[in-house]
Amino acid sequence: MQRARLRELGISIGTMEPGPNNAITDVDGVLVGHATVIRDAPSMARTGVTVILPRKGEISRDHSLGGFEALNGVGEMTGLLWLEETGLMSAPIALTNTHQVGLVRDILVEHFAPYGGWSYDLPIVSETWDGYLNDIHTFPLERQHVLKAISSAHTGIVEEGNVGGGTGTVCHEFKGGIGTSSRVVQYQGENYIVGALVQANHGSREDLRVNGAPVGKHIGTDAFPPPWSQTVAAGSIVTVLATDAPLSSLQCKRLARRGIIGFARAGGAGHHGSGDLFLAFTTYHHLPAQPQEPMDIRMLPHSHLNPFFQAAAEAVEEAILNSLTSAETMTGYHGRVAHAIPLDQLVEIVNRYSS
Amino acid sequence: MQRARLRELGISIGTMEPGPNNAITDVDGVLVGHATVIRDAPSMARTGVTVILPRKGEISRDHSLGGFEALNGVGEMTGLLWLEETGLMSAPIALTNTHQVGLVRDILVEHFAPYGGWSYDLPIVSETWDGYLNDIHTFPLERQHVLKAISSAHTGIVEEGNVGGGTGTVCHEFKGGIGTSSRVVQYQGENYIVGALVQANHGSREDLRVNGAPVGKHIGTDAFPPPWSQTVAAGSIVTVLATDAPLSSLQCKRLARRGIIGFARAGGAGHHGSGDLFLAFTTYHHLPAQPQEPMDIRMLPHSHLNPFFQAAAEAVEEAILNSLTSAETMTGYHGRVAHAIPLDQLVEIVNRYSS
Amino acid sequence: MQRARLRELGISIGTMEPGPNNAITDVDGVLVGHATVIRDAPSMARTGVTVILPRKGEISRDHSLGGFEALNGVGEMTGLLWLEETGLMSAPIALTNTHQVGLVRDILVEHFAPYGGWSYDLPIVSETWDGYLNDIHTFPLERQHVLKAISSAHTGIVEEGNVGGGTGTVCHEFKGGIGTSSRVVQYQGENYIVGALVQANHGSREDLRVNGAPVGKHIGTDAFPPPWSQTVAAGSIVTVLATDAPLSSLQCKRLARRGIIGFARAGGAGHHGSGDLFLAFTTYHHLPAQPQEPMDIRMLPHSHLNPFFQAAAEAVEEAILNSLTSAETMTGYHGRVAHAIPLDQLVEIVNRYSS
Amino acid sequence: MQRARLRELGISIGTMEPGPNNAITDVDGVLVGHATVIRDAPSMARTGVTVILPRKGEISRDHSLGGFEALNGVGEMTGLLWLEETGLMSAPIALTNTHQVGLVRDILVEHFAPYGGWSYDLPIVSETWDGYLNDIHTFPLERQHVLKAISSAHTGIVEEGNVGGGTGTVCHEFKGGIGTSSRVVQYQGENYIVGALVQANHGSREDLRVNGAPVGKHIGTDAFPPPWSQTVAAGSIVTVLATDAPLSSLQCKRLARRGIIGFARAGGAGHHGSGDLFLAFTTYHHLPAQPQEPMDIRMLPHSHLNPFFQAAAEAVEEAILNSLTSAETMTGYHGRVAHAIPLDQLVEIVNRYSS
């Protein structure tokens, strides 16, 4: 059976409609680019980098707002001190492997920091640990890869599965990777988008649920063993939520927290070793990098946020599942194999539970 | 059909075993007491107070450690500044209605603050808003009720449903209330308990799930309407987790966060108006209120916490469901009716999804 | 020598001009009211309550924004979960003694929560421990006192020293109390006010500085002993900053943090037992309690905040010193005496250091 | 007049005694190494990196505890999510320029992450912006410099002023740099050390105070102009506190906060553009990277912390001043000049105010 997105299997999460591409890029101006590094020599590389460029990369000059929450802070995300101090979303985002956050971070500074003046730039770079499949200690990601991810960033369809920062990840003990999804929120005559992108590298097999159905319990590790002999229950998930709705920075933080709901519904447990990080930003606002005048920030009534919260939860849940259904079986470091989730069995189990 | 706990219906949550009473009181020394105020005159009162007394109330003299997390901070919990500054669990806990947190708080100070010396006491009092069924603006809780809850606190079986602070609550648009559950964690030859108690006043009907089965979708609001005409998606849940395991204060905070997982699995969404608060404490440590010497605090390896995290998630999920299955239909303020969840339908739906 | 405000002694803090009353009430619409309880029987009471009513008490219906920071969270302040979750300043503020926070809190709910509808109210009530001079275990504050503080709240001159919540406080081992100050910030052709009010109950004698001069070292505890025999270095300070400038909630939080600067310059050290709490709010915004439409929130460029930050630091520093220079010697519980700082010596020392 | 440390000028801060070297290295096992990059071609480089290696670099295998506080989060510090989640101090620390945090971070991973197994490492790398004197956009720091800083790390005397990450910094509009100081805390028959190291790049001239004396007001910018024509009030300070006292992670956080007190007393204001970051760790504990058993963590009674808090405040205040008195005048990018503070005038002013 061909790899597919969850909806192509006839399964949809929640009750809200997705955007045109069911992707974070449904938020106007949000670009996604991947560089995927798969090679067997000189070292076994199964890694990459995914960039998310709000405002087509112009976010460093034309700021907006964002917020963050960690369910479990066993991980790294640069740029958070600034984000939490000012509420400003002012930098590009990248996701990569744990050991090469720095490389990516400095290249983003170089590429995006407005040259001249007293400017600075504090990019948001996060990571998951792909060392089961990737020989992470050889630092295989290179400068050229980061530049390629930037230059190839585009709107429209987002490649999922074994790409970019998700190349070597493992999710619910199946092959994971990058996944995305979106929802349309109808609010006072306008259509807003809430989009999610995840780099999914977390979870136990037995906890995996699809629409409530305990898929992971029924597709056991005997038939599809994980790439490790001892259950480690480590891993991490980085979740990025984007919207074009007029949210304040605190409201972005609140939105980020609802990513946890979707994560938990798909079976996320917050294991100790799992850095479960949730970032949310809006593109609604246009704030100059060096403002000279007071600015008017539009925000929704807090009591009107529930549909946006629901959209965030649904999009994250579906993005995680898309990462699983899109990723293909991969063999990597030390010959370890991460199996793709078998789609026929997944469909069968979900259907059984839906009757 | 008699009201019952979830397990009496043949349904259990997760894979771990509960403690002897499947209650927060399975943690040695943790007492729970309720005062329930149900009367129709002079005002329509459907409220109460629930106290949780770690160390049989001696916690003010014999401290331990605790931690806290808010998924959604639309609510009140006193005592948090101290808890987060010092990590010390040093005060009793009470749960009541939103408007009378202060009354309860001061009585706890009076009752438990060590008299004499330079002592002070910062009790932990939290709340949910029971104003649908309770004429909350008449402040019906009285001093005598708080004293009664304290004096009646006991170990063993915890009364659930329409009692104490949960007397007037509504959960997933059914009658909610107090619920509790516990899990046994086997760790290095020892049995530890993780217990949860919730005051459940949150959630939408359509989101309610029992073991993944979408019970709320199948028991619609047409047959069992909520006590309001317009869906408000407000409400709150206060969750208290207790354990006797040797956790540090940060580990208690981590444990508290896993309550969110159980909450989400049962259908919690984190609606705007819902104060979703999670407190966790351990009774393991014995720290004098006025220590004169350095103290040795035992903590588990962080990497060994996953079974405790799982226990917290399972206990919270089951505690919420116990609040629902235990609570009886209640008519209150302005004649509003909060229906008990029909247990036969619940069982039928869960069974259908488990086949 | 008559008690006096610092400026009446010819001493001013910093470089910015104060507002017309050099008080928090210089922020338009901010009312302050005190109830002072001084009596010797049936118990020795030296306590009270101070209310700060933004928007002349209408803040519960007509919200604005605020933020909070704790330098040291050994204390209580209710209402913070809501403030930090939403950024909304939506409730009155009160300061009282540690044991009676609850009494004050519930009366504020009763008085200010909009009756009817699904409304709720989460007042901000904080405290310092006045148990050296006040027989705090007798809970001397009564309902009538809280109502009196509310009804007597007024604009204009704020009574300082041994009044309201500051009646029984001790600051830098002299008699402390309530103090206030303000600064005018000229910004883009507008005059904005930053005002501070403190309930000062903190600090060691030797640390006290006035404009950098080590006043506390020169007015030793031999001549003016503290009301305790053993140095305890406990106590607390609650600081409330108000402004009419267009700040976001995160900017209010940033402003609150600058209160720490003024506190430290006057000699604050953040002793363990001292709850050093800093709240800031703006009255600029007018946000309905139940908004139906998106709202536009004006905020200043973050890079323009320095004059406001400076104003906050100066106002807090001067407010602390005003509490000292205004407070009179008080004898209280167990005959303990808290001495007023001798103004002639203070002036002499400061002058010596300024030459 | 030769550059000198503050105490060599006859000026000491506070009342506590410094350790043998009056440096952070007085904490046993703490190494400090610098790499200083000063060159005029091909680009004008005035930058560097300073490493602080707790446990002689073995901290990645033999963990301890730490905590963090931001007075103003306009800056970067990696590794914080892990630190705040677990309380573990488990990685080396480095300070460098804003644009090259990533380079340093990845090299620390490479150098210190235990190879083999499922290990990872989340180093703590922070920064200040040295772009006035350093052509920061040319990214002048290289791999070899980072390795040199590591290999040259040593105990004993710490070079101060224009070295390492402080090479190109500006403090209170004089030439700043690296500064260090320490205090001995006598506690229950033991001598403990609290040491501070700062990379000082913050502050306005007029705010600078030495022991309360307004030195900055008297040494005006007319005689010693800053390296910019327009006052920018930006800059940052990274403060690292080390101790060998038995503190819990929350107590380390509390210690970090007292750095703010010292910072404020020296004239720190928390300007918007200034990332004012405070890290504290203890070397007391020895926790294996992969523990298999519960561990006993010694902590002091919170109520005994005041001398440690005072030590932290004094050490930070003196470290800032040492950075100033040690740094020499530097000419850099675009010919800008940062003047060394004139020591004779400094001494004269302080003496005048001390009489």
PDB file of C-alpha atoms in Angstrom, chain C residues 24 30-31 33 49-54 59 77 89 91-95 104 108 112 123-126 238 240-242 279-281:
ATOM      1  CA  ILE C  24      -0.151  56.429  42.685  1.00  0.00           C
ATOM      2  CA  VAL C  30      -6.858  55.222  40.590  1.00  0.00           C
ATOM      3  CA  LEU C  31      -8.392  55.463  44.047  1.00  0.00           C
ATOM      4  CA  GLY C  33      -8.560  53.829  50.557  1.00  0.00           C
ATOM      5  CA  VAL C  49      -6.352  47.058  54.815  1.00  0.00           C
ATOM      6  CA  THR C  50      -5.524  49.279  51.873  1.00  0.00           C
ATOM      7  CA  VAL C  51      -7.515  49.085  48.679  1.00  0.00           C
ATOM      8  CA  ILE C  52      -6.387  50.301  45.278  1.00  0.00           C
ATOM      9  CA  LEU C  53      -9.294  50.717  42.922  1.00  0.00           C
ATOM     10  CA  PRO C  54      -8.293  51.218  39.302  1.00  0.00           C
ATOM     11  CA  ILE C  59     -12.272  47.820  36.603  1.00  0.00           C
ATOM     12  CA  MET C  77      -1.241  37.328  46.127  1.00  0.00           C
ATOM     13  CA  MET C  89      -6.423  43.643  34.799  1.00  0.00           C
ATOM     14  CA  ALA C  91     -10.280  43.332  39.520  1.00  0.00           C
ATOM     15  CA  PRO C  92      -9.631  45.622  42.456  1.00  0.00           C
ATOM     16  CA  ILE C  93      -6.515  45.254  44.570  1.00  0.00           C
ATOM     17  CA  ALA C  94      -6.150  45.083  48.332  1.00  0.00           C
ATOM     18  CA  LEU C  95      -3.240  44.772  50.734  1.00  0.00           C
ATOM     19  CA  VAL C 104     -10.703  40.774  52.171  1.00  0.00           C
ATOM     20  CA  LEU C 108     -14.118  42.288  47.186  1.00  0.00           C
ATOM     21  CA  PHE C 112     -17.362  44.203  42.845  1.00  0.00           C
ATOM     22  CA  PRO C 123      -9.598  39.980  43.065  1.00  0.00           C
ATOM     23  CA  ILE C 124      -5.958  40.647  43.726  1.00  0.00           C
ATOM     24  CA  VAL C 125      -5.269  40.552  47.445  1.00  0.00           C
ATOM     25  CA  SER C 126      -1.798  40.489  48.876  1.00  0.00           C
ATOM     26  CA  VAL C 238       4.110  44.383  48.150  1.00  0.00           C
ATOM     27  CA  VAL C 240       1.832  48.080  43.067  1.00  0.00           C
ATOM     28  CA  LEU C 241       2.717  50.084  39.995  1.00  0.00           C
ATOM     29  CA  ALA C 242       0.075  51.921  38.000  1.00  0.00           C
ATOM     30  CA  LEU C 279       2.350  44.083  40.365  1.00  0.00           C
ATOM     31  CA  ALA C 280       1.916  46.573  37.528  1.00  0.00           C
ATOM     32  CA  PHE C 281      -1.151  47.614  35.597  1.00  0.00           C
TER      33      PHE C 281
END
